[in-house]
Amino acid sequence: MDITSAATATASTAPSTASLSTGSHAPAPLSLALVVASDREGRFAPVITDWFRSRLAEREDFTVTVVDLAEIDLPTSLSHNPSPAVRAELAKVTPVLEAADAFVVVTPEYNHSFPAALKNLIDRHYTEWQAKPVGFVSYGGISGGLRAVEQLRQVFAEVHAVTVRDSVSFHSAWGLFDEEGRHKDPAGAEAAAKVLLDQLGWWGRALKDAKAVRPYGA
């Protein structure tokens, strides 16, 4: 399974008032889980994911762990008493989701919606999503995956996650990158990624600090 960590996350407490006012102590980076939703053979997801990780590499406010759903073998049938094999697969991903302060989902659009593997992952977890921000990087044809994102906003609201307003979308994505996976005209996408990550960082910090003072009540 391709769950890789760009850096070791460190625990932090809510910053003191003095720290906020003077800026003398920078808060620890937020732990970001980057969920790659597509498990389709021949998928374009690695190109989009690698591009977005290059944006994250320039930030110091996040540590990143990639959760690639193509590398997780979870059946679609849900059970309150999963088999040992299913428990072993969940053990690879559930701790990552639980430890995350924020999420970014990289998703294509399949028939005006998002991949079944992603819905399966969401439905198998609940508290792991609660009171955490979720951002979206989508891709597809003329819609750029935005119809999948609009449906995901409703799903994540049900599990008490907070979706950030701005997203990154790649319309007719296959023609935007060269054979080496480099974006041919990256300025607009890079600006969108910065806005997304700035919003995600704000919400991630605000919610983490709030939960340090008062546990979230679902």
PDB file of C-alpha atoms in Angstrom:
ATOM      1  CA  MET A   1       0.000   0.000   0.000  1.00  0.00           C
ATOM      2  CA  ASP A   2       1.262   3.433  -0.915  1.00  0.00           C
ATOM      3  CA  ILE A   3       0.903   5.199   2.410  1.00  0.00           C
ATOM      4  CA  THR A   4       3.979   7.384   2.583  1.00  0.00           C
ATOM      5  CA  SER A   5       4.842  10.143   4.974  1.00  0.00           C
ATOM      6  CA  ALA A   6       6.737  13.188   3.797  1.00  0.00           C
ATOM      7  CA  ALA A   7       7.805  14.003   7.320  1.00  0.00           C
ATOM      8  CA  THR A   8       7.162  12.815  10.843  1.00  0.00           C
ATOM      9  CA  ALA A   9       4.203  14.606  12.356  1.00  0.00           C
ATOM     10  CA  THR A  10       4.674  16.109  15.781  1.00  0.00           C
ATOM     11  CA  ALA A  11       2.025  16.646  18.423  1.00  0.00           C
ATOM     12  CA  SER A  12       1.247  20.139  19.559  1.00  0.00           C
ATOM     13  CA  THR A  13      -1.004  21.863  22.045  1.00  0.00           C
ATOM     14  CA  ALA A  14      -3.055  24.932  21.349  1.00  0.00           C
ATOM     15  CA  PRO A  15      -0.775  27.978  21.068  1.00  0.00           C
ATOM     16  CA  SER A  16      -0.825  30.397  23.966  1.00  0.00           C
ATOM     17  CA  THR A  17      -2.121  33.933  23.605  1.00  0.00           C
ATOM     18  CA  ALA A  18       1.438  35.207  23.846  1.00  0.00           C
ATOM     19  CA  SER A  19       2.516  32.959  21.004  1.00  0.00           C
ATOM     20  CA  LEU A  20      -0.319  34.197  18.818  1.00  0.00           C
ATOM     21  CA  SER A  21       0.357  37.846  19.533  1.00  0.00           C
ATOM     22  CA  THR A  22       4.125  37.853  19.214  1.00  0.00           C
ATOM     23  CA  GLY A  23       4.573  35.139  16.615  1.00  0.00           C
ATOM     24  CA  SER A  24       7.668  34.026  18.530  1.00  0.00           C
ATOM     25  CA  HIS A  25       6.740  30.349  18.427  1.00  0.00           C
ATOM     26  CA  ALA A  26       5.536  28.928  15.135  1.00  0.00           C
ATOM     27  CA  PRO A  27       2.930  26.185  15.591  1.00  0.00           C
ATOM     28  CA  ALA A  28       3.802  22.643  14.603  1.00  0.00           C
ATOM     29  CA  PRO A  29       2.780  21.663  11.059  1.00  0.00           C
ATOM     30  CA  LEU A  30      -0.655  20.204  10.548  1.00  0.00           C
ATOM     31  CA  SER A  31      -0.850  16.528   9.647  1.00  0.00           C
ATOM     32  CA  LEU A  32      -2.451  16.243   6.199  1.00  0.00           C
ATOM     33  CA  ALA A  33      -3.824  12.986   4.781  1.00  0.00           C
ATOM     34  CA  LEU A  34      -3.839  13.105   0.972  1.00  0.00           C
ATOM     35  CA  VAL A  35      -6.460  10.589  -0.198  1.00  0.00           C
ATOM     36  CA  VAL A  36      -6.138   9.362  -3.796  1.00  0.00           C
ATOM     37  CA  ALA A  37      -9.655   8.223  -4.683  1.00  0.00           C
ATOM     38  CA  SER A  38      -9.273   6.433  -8.022  1.00  0.00           C
ATOM     39  CA  ASP A  39      -8.562   2.711  -8.156  1.00  0.00           C
ATOM     40  CA  ARG A  40      -9.296   2.339 -11.861  1.00  0.00           C
ATOM     41  CA  GLU A  41      -6.809   0.517 -14.099  1.00  0.00           C
ATOM     42  CA  GLY A  42      -4.879   2.996 -16.221  1.00  0.00           C
ATOM     43  CA  ARG A  43      -5.929   5.886 -13.980  1.00  0.00           C
ATOM     44  CA  PHE A  44      -4.604   9.419 -14.398  1.00  0.00           C
ATOM     45  CA  ALA A  45      -4.543   9.960 -10.637  1.00  0.00           C
ATOM     46  CA  PRO A  46      -0.749   9.607 -10.176  1.00  0.00           C
ATOM     47  CA  VAL A  47      -0.104  12.569 -12.479  1.00  0.00           C
ATOM     48  CA  ILE A  48      -2.504  14.820 -10.574  1.00  0.00           C
ATOM     49  CA  THR A  49      -1.290  13.565  -7.200  1.00  0.00           C
ATOM     50  CA  ASP A  50       2.382  14.104  -8.020  1.00  0.00           C
ATOM     51  CA  TRP A  51       1.639  17.626  -9.218  1.00  0.00           C
ATOM     52  CA  PHE A  52      -0.230  18.474  -6.024  1.00  0.00           C
ATOM     53  CA  ARG A  53       2.499  16.961  -3.866  1.00  0.00           C
ATOM     54  CA  SER A  54       4.953  19.291  -5.573  1.00  0.00           C
ATOM     55  CA  ARG A  55       2.804  22.175  -4.315  1.00  0.00           C
ATOM     56  CA  LEU A  56       2.778  20.739  -0.819  1.00  0.00           C
ATOM     57  CA  ALA A  57       6.554  20.310  -0.874  1.00  0.00           C
ATOM     58  CA  GLU A  58       6.891  24.085  -0.933  1.00  0.00           C
ATOM     59  CA  ARG A  59       4.861  24.491   2.273  1.00  0.00           C
ATOM     60  CA  GLU A  60       6.114  24.265   5.837  1.00  0.00           C
ATOM     61  CA  ASP A  61       2.678  24.250   7.480  1.00  0.00           C
ATOM     62  CA  PHE A  62       1.794  20.644   6.571  1.00  0.00           C
ATOM     63  CA  THR A  63       3.276  17.186   6.888  1.00  0.00           C
ATOM     64  CA  VAL A  64       1.800  14.814   4.322  1.00  0.00           C
ATOM     65  CA  THR A  65       0.759  11.173   4.307  1.00  0.00           C
ATOM     66  CA  VAL A  66      -0.600   9.711   1.066  1.00  0.00           C
ATOM     67  CA  VAL A  67      -3.448   7.189   1.224  1.00  0.00           C
ATOM     68  CA  ASP A  68      -3.812   5.515  -2.183  1.00  0.00           C
ATOM     69  CA  LEU A  69      -7.095   3.630  -2.430  1.00  0.00           C
ATOM     70  CA  ALA A  70      -5.791   1.550  -5.333  1.00  0.00           C
ATOM     71  CA  GLU A  71      -3.525  -0.125  -2.792  1.00  0.00           C
ATOM     72  CA  ILE A  72      -6.217  -0.926  -0.221  1.00  0.00           C
ATOM     73  CA  ASP A  73      -8.262  -4.108  -0.560  1.00  0.00           C
ATOM     74  CA  LEU A  74     -11.573  -3.368   1.144  1.00  0.00           C
ATOM     75  CA  PRO A  75     -14.784  -5.185   0.158  1.00  0.00           C
ATOM     76  CA  THR A  76     -17.851  -3.058  -0.475  1.00  0.00           C
ATOM     77  CA  SER A  77     -19.993  -5.048   1.963  1.00  0.00           C
ATOM     78  CA  LEU A  78     -19.931  -3.394   5.377  1.00  0.00           C
ATOM     79  CA  SER A  79     -19.934  -5.316   8.651  1.00  0.00           C
ATOM     80  CA  HIS A  80     -19.865  -4.499  12.350  1.00  0.00           C
ATOM     81  CA  ASN A  81     -17.606  -7.535  12.752  1.00  0.00           C
ATOM     82  CA  PRO A  82     -15.131  -7.447   9.834  1.00  0.00           C
ATOM     83  CA  SER A  83     -12.981 -10.429   9.068  1.00  0.00           C
ATOM     84  CA  PRO A  84      -9.323 -10.544  10.105  1.00  0.00           C
ATOM     85  CA  ALA A  85      -8.316  -9.771   6.512  1.00  0.00           C
ATOM     86  CA  VAL A  86     -10.499  -6.660   6.443  1.00  0.00           C
ATOM     87  CA  ARG A  87      -9.254  -5.583   9.861  1.00  0.00           C
ATOM     88  CA  ALA A  88      -5.698  -5.877   8.564  1.00  0.00           C
ATOM     89  CA  GLU A  89      -6.504  -3.593   5.636  1.00  0.00           C
ATOM     90  CA  LEU A  90      -8.237  -1.083   7.893  1.00  0.00           C
ATOM     91  CA  ALA A  91      -5.223  -1.090  10.188  1.00  0.00           C
ATOM     92  CA  LYS A  92      -3.226   0.377   7.319  1.00  0.00           C
ATOM     93  CA  VAL A  93      -5.475   3.380   6.839  1.00  0.00           C
ATOM     94  CA  THR A  94      -7.638   4.049   9.914  1.00  0.00           C
ATOM     95  CA  PRO A  95      -4.749   5.276  12.110  1.00  0.00           C
ATOM     96  CA  VAL A  96      -3.704   7.670   9.328  1.00  0.00           C
ATOM     97  CA  LEU A  97      -7.187   9.182   9.128  1.00  0.00           C
ATOM     98  CA  GLU A  98      -7.463   9.379  12.896  1.00  0.00           C
ATOM     99  CA  ALA A  99      -4.129  11.187  13.255  1.00  0.00           C
ATOM    100  CA  ALA A 100      -4.812  13.656  10.451  1.00  0.00           C
ATOM    101  CA  ASP A 101      -5.643  17.285  11.204  1.00  0.00           C
ATOM    102  CA  ALA A 102      -6.894  17.862   7.645  1.00  0.00           C
ATOM    103  CA  PHE A 103      -7.592  16.031   4.396  1.00  0.00           C
ATOM    104  CA  VAL A 104      -7.254  16.642   0.684  1.00  0.00           C
ATOM    105  CA  VAL A 105      -9.103  14.280  -1.638  1.00  0.00           C
ATOM    106  CA  VAL A 106      -7.809  13.815  -5.192  1.00  0.00           C
ATOM    107  CA  THR A 107     -10.778  12.540  -7.183  1.00  0.00           C
ATOM    108  CA  PRO A 108     -11.882  11.960 -10.758  1.00  0.00           C
ATOM    109  CA  GLU A 109     -15.502  12.138 -11.857  1.00  0.00           C
ATOM    110  CA  TYR A 110     -17.229   8.908 -12.843  1.00  0.00           C
ATOM    111  CA  ASN A 111     -20.714   9.348 -14.334  1.00  0.00           C
ATOM    112  CA  HIS A 112     -21.310  12.678 -12.549  1.00  0.00           C
ATOM    113  CA  SER A 113     -20.067  11.264  -9.227  1.00  0.00           C
ATOM    114  CA  PHE A 114     -16.996  10.034  -7.371  1.00  0.00           C
ATOM    115  CA  PRO A 115     -15.371   6.579  -7.168  1.00  0.00           C
ATOM    116  CA  ALA A 116     -16.966   3.787  -5.169  1.00  0.00           C
ATOM    117  CA  ALA A 117     -13.651   3.132  -3.404  1.00  0.00           C
ATOM    118  CA  LEU A 118     -13.817   6.587  -1.852  1.00  0.00           C
ATOM    119  CA  LYS A 119     -17.414   6.145  -0.650  1.00  0.00           C
ATOM    120  CA  ASN A 120     -16.382   2.816   0.853  1.00  0.00           C
ATOM    121  CA  LEU A 121     -13.538   4.464   2.753  1.00  0.00           C
ATOM    122  CA  ILE A 122     -15.761   7.272   4.018  1.00  0.00           C
ATOM    123  CA  ASP A 123     -18.532   4.916   5.129  1.00  0.00           C
ATOM    124  CA  ARG A 124     -16.128   2.701   7.079  1.00  0.00           C
ATOM    125  CA  HIS A 125     -15.091   5.636   9.267  1.00  0.00           C
ATOM    126  CA  TYR A 126     -16.882   8.303  11.249  1.00  0.00           C
ATOM    127  CA  THR A 127     -15.116   9.927  14.174  1.00  0.00           C
ATOM    128  CA  GLU A 128     -11.905  10.044  12.133  1.00  0.00           C
ATOM    129  CA  TRP A 129     -13.499  12.701   9.878  1.00  0.00           C
ATOM    130  CA  GLN A 130     -15.242  14.764  12.540  1.00  0.00           C
ATOM    131  CA  ALA A 131     -14.436  18.458  13.003  1.00  0.00           C
ATOM    132  CA  LYS A 132     -11.640  18.372  10.436  1.00  0.00           C
ATOM    133  CA  PRO A 133     -11.359  20.290   7.147  1.00  0.00           C
ATOM    134  CA  VAL A 134     -11.448  18.617   3.747  1.00  0.00           C
ATOM    135  CA  GLY A 135     -10.166  20.109   0.505  1.00  0.00           C
ATOM    136  CA  PHE A 136     -10.596  18.784  -3.031  1.00  0.00           C
ATOM    137  CA  VAL A 137      -8.417  18.401  -6.101  1.00  0.00           C
ATOM    138  CA  SER A 138     -10.550  17.095  -8.953  1.00  0.00           C
ATOM    139  CA  TYR A 139     -10.065  16.201 -12.577  1.00  0.00           C
ATOM    140  CA  GLY A 140     -12.080  14.998 -15.512  1.00  0.00           C
ATOM    141  CA  GLY A 141     -13.492  16.118 -18.837  1.00  0.00           C
ATOM    142  CA  ILE A 142     -15.346  19.355 -19.415  1.00  0.00           C
ATOM    143  CA  SER A 143     -16.547  19.559 -15.797  1.00  0.00           C
ATOM    144  CA  GLY A 144     -13.104  19.058 -14.271  1.00  0.00           C
ATOM    145  CA  GLY A 145     -14.572  16.701 -11.689  1.00  0.00           C
ATOM    146  CA  LEU A 146     -16.609  19.455 -10.029  1.00  0.00           C
ATOM    147  CA  ARG A 147     -19.815  17.401 -10.040  1.00  0.00           C
ATOM    148  CA  ALA A 148     -18.028  14.744  -7.995  1.00  0.00           C
ATOM    149  CA  VAL A 149     -16.851  17.426  -5.569  1.00  0.00           C
ATOM    150  CA  GLU A 150     -20.364  18.836  -5.103  1.00  0.00           C
ATOM    151  CA  GLN A 151     -21.629  15.394  -4.109  1.00  0.00           C
ATOM    152  CA  LEU A 152     -18.690  14.858  -1.782  1.00  0.00           C
ATOM    153  CA  ARG A 153     -19.510  18.076   0.073  1.00  0.00           C
ATOM    154  CA  GLN A 154     -22.852  16.580   1.069  1.00  0.00           C
ATOM    155  CA  VAL A 155     -21.299  13.279   2.121  1.00  0.00           C
ATOM    156  CA  PHE A 156     -18.595  14.887   4.243  1.00  0.00           C
ATOM    157  CA  ALA A 157     -21.124  17.199   5.900  1.00  0.00           C
ATOM    158  CA  GLU A 158     -22.948  14.102   7.132  1.00  0.00           C
ATOM    159  CA  VAL A 159     -19.815  12.868   8.934  1.00  0.00           C
ATOM    160  CA  HIS A 160     -19.278  16.303  10.523  1.00  0.00           C
ATOM    161  CA  ALA A 161     -16.311  17.307   8.368  1.00  0.00           C
ATOM    162  CA  VAL A 162     -15.858  20.883   7.129  1.00  0.00           C
ATOM    163  CA  THR A 163     -15.228  21.262   3.406  1.00  0.00           C
ATOM    164  CA  VAL A 164     -13.290  24.351   2.345  1.00  0.00           C
ATOM    165  CA  ARG A 165     -14.855  26.540  -0.318  1.00  0.00           C
ATOM    166  CA  ASP A 166     -12.122  26.717  -2.945  1.00  0.00           C
ATOM    167  CA  SER A 167     -10.826  23.709  -4.827  1.00  0.00           C
ATOM    168  CA  VAL A 168      -8.399  22.842  -7.616  1.00  0.00           C
ATOM    169  CA  SER A 169      -9.983  21.387 -10.748  1.00  0.00           C
ATOM    170  CA  PHE A 170      -8.431  20.165 -13.984  1.00  0.00           C
ATOM    171  CA  HIS A 171     -10.774  20.349 -16.974  1.00  0.00           C
ATOM    172  CA  SER A 172      -9.885  17.958 -19.803  1.00  0.00           C
ATOM    173  CA  ALA A 173      -6.977  17.029 -17.599  1.00  0.00           C
ATOM    174  CA  TRP A 174      -5.248  14.642 -19.998  1.00  0.00           C
ATOM    175  CA  GLY A 175      -4.243  17.477 -22.315  1.00  0.00           C
ATOM    176  CA  LEU A 176      -2.844  19.753 -19.583  1.00  0.00           C
ATOM    177  CA  PHE A 177       0.290  17.759 -18.733  1.00  0.00           C
ATOM    178  CA  ASP A 178       3.261  16.711 -20.817  1.00  0.00           C
ATOM    179  CA  GLU A 179       4.692  13.202 -21.044  1.00  0.00           C
ATOM    180  CA  GLU A 180       6.808  13.827 -17.950  1.00  0.00           C
ATOM    181  CA  GLY A 181       3.783  14.814 -15.880  1.00  0.00           C
ATOM    182  CA  ARG A 182       4.610  18.520 -15.909  1.00  0.00           C
ATOM    183  CA  HIS A 183       1.770  21.003 -16.193  1.00  0.00           C
ATOM    184  CA  LYS A 184       2.100  22.894 -19.471  1.00  0.00           C
ATOM    185  CA  ASP A 185       0.685  26.184 -18.129  1.00  0.00           C
ATOM    186  CA  PRO A 186       0.725  25.914 -14.336  1.00  0.00           C
ATOM    187  CA  ALA A 187       0.161  29.492 -13.165  1.00  0.00           C
ATOM    188  CA  GLY A 188      -3.609  29.255 -12.701  1.00  0.00           C
ATOM    189  CA  ALA A 189      -3.506  25.835 -11.065  1.00  0.00           C
ATOM    190  CA  GLU A 190      -0.680  26.857  -8.745  1.00  0.00           C
ATOM    191  CA  ALA A 191      -2.637  29.929  -7.639  1.00  0.00           C
ATOM    192  CA  ALA A 192      -5.700  27.787  -6.986  1.00  0.00           C
ATOM    193  CA  ALA A 193      -3.640  25.288  -4.983  1.00  0.00           C
ATOM    194  CA  LYS A 194      -2.265  28.090  -2.804  1.00  0.00           C
ATOM    195  CA  VAL A 195      -5.754  29.377  -2.028  1.00  0.00           C
ATOM    196  CA  LEU A 196      -6.949  25.866  -1.207  1.00  0.00           C
ATOM    197  CA  LEU A 197      -4.030  25.157   1.107  1.00  0.00           C
ATOM    198  CA  ASP A 198      -4.256  28.546   2.798  1.00  0.00           C
ATOM    199  CA  GLN A 199      -7.924  27.921   3.582  1.00  0.00           C
ATOM    200  CA  LEU A 200      -7.240  24.346   4.654  1.00  0.00           C
ATOM    201  CA  GLY A 201      -4.480  25.525   6.968  1.00  0.00           C
ATOM    202  CA  TRP A 202      -6.705  28.169   8.549  1.00  0.00           C
ATOM    203  CA  TRP A 203      -9.527  25.742   9.200  1.00  0.00           C
ATOM    204  CA  GLY A 204      -7.181  22.983  10.298  1.00  0.00           C
ATOM    205  CA  ARG A 205      -5.518  25.217  12.855  1.00  0.00           C
ATOM    206  CA  ALA A 206      -8.783  26.758  14.055  1.00  0.00           C
ATOM    207  CA  LEU A 207     -10.491  23.402  14.542  1.00  0.00           C
ATOM    208  CA  LYS A 208      -7.468  21.787  16.161  1.00  0.00           C
ATOM    209  CA  ASP A 209      -7.116  24.654  18.617  1.00  0.00           C
ATOM    210  CA  ALA A 210     -10.848  24.604  19.379  1.00  0.00           C
ATOM    211  CA  LYS A 211     -10.819  20.864  20.088  1.00  0.00           C
ATOM    212  CA  ALA A 212      -7.874  21.347  22.440  1.00  0.00           C
ATOM    213  CA  VAL A 213     -10.095  23.617  24.536  1.00  0.00           C
ATOM    214  CA  ARG A 214     -13.400  21.781  24.156  1.00  0.00           C
ATOM    215  CA  PRO A 215     -13.977  18.286  22.690  1.00  0.00           C
ATOM    216  CA  TYR A 216     -16.212  18.241  19.635  1.00  0.00           C
ATOM    217  CA  GLY A 217     -19.739  17.014  20.340  1.00  0.00           C
ATOM    218  CA  ALA A 218     -21.378  15.286  17.406  1.00  0.00           C
TER     219      ALA A 218
END
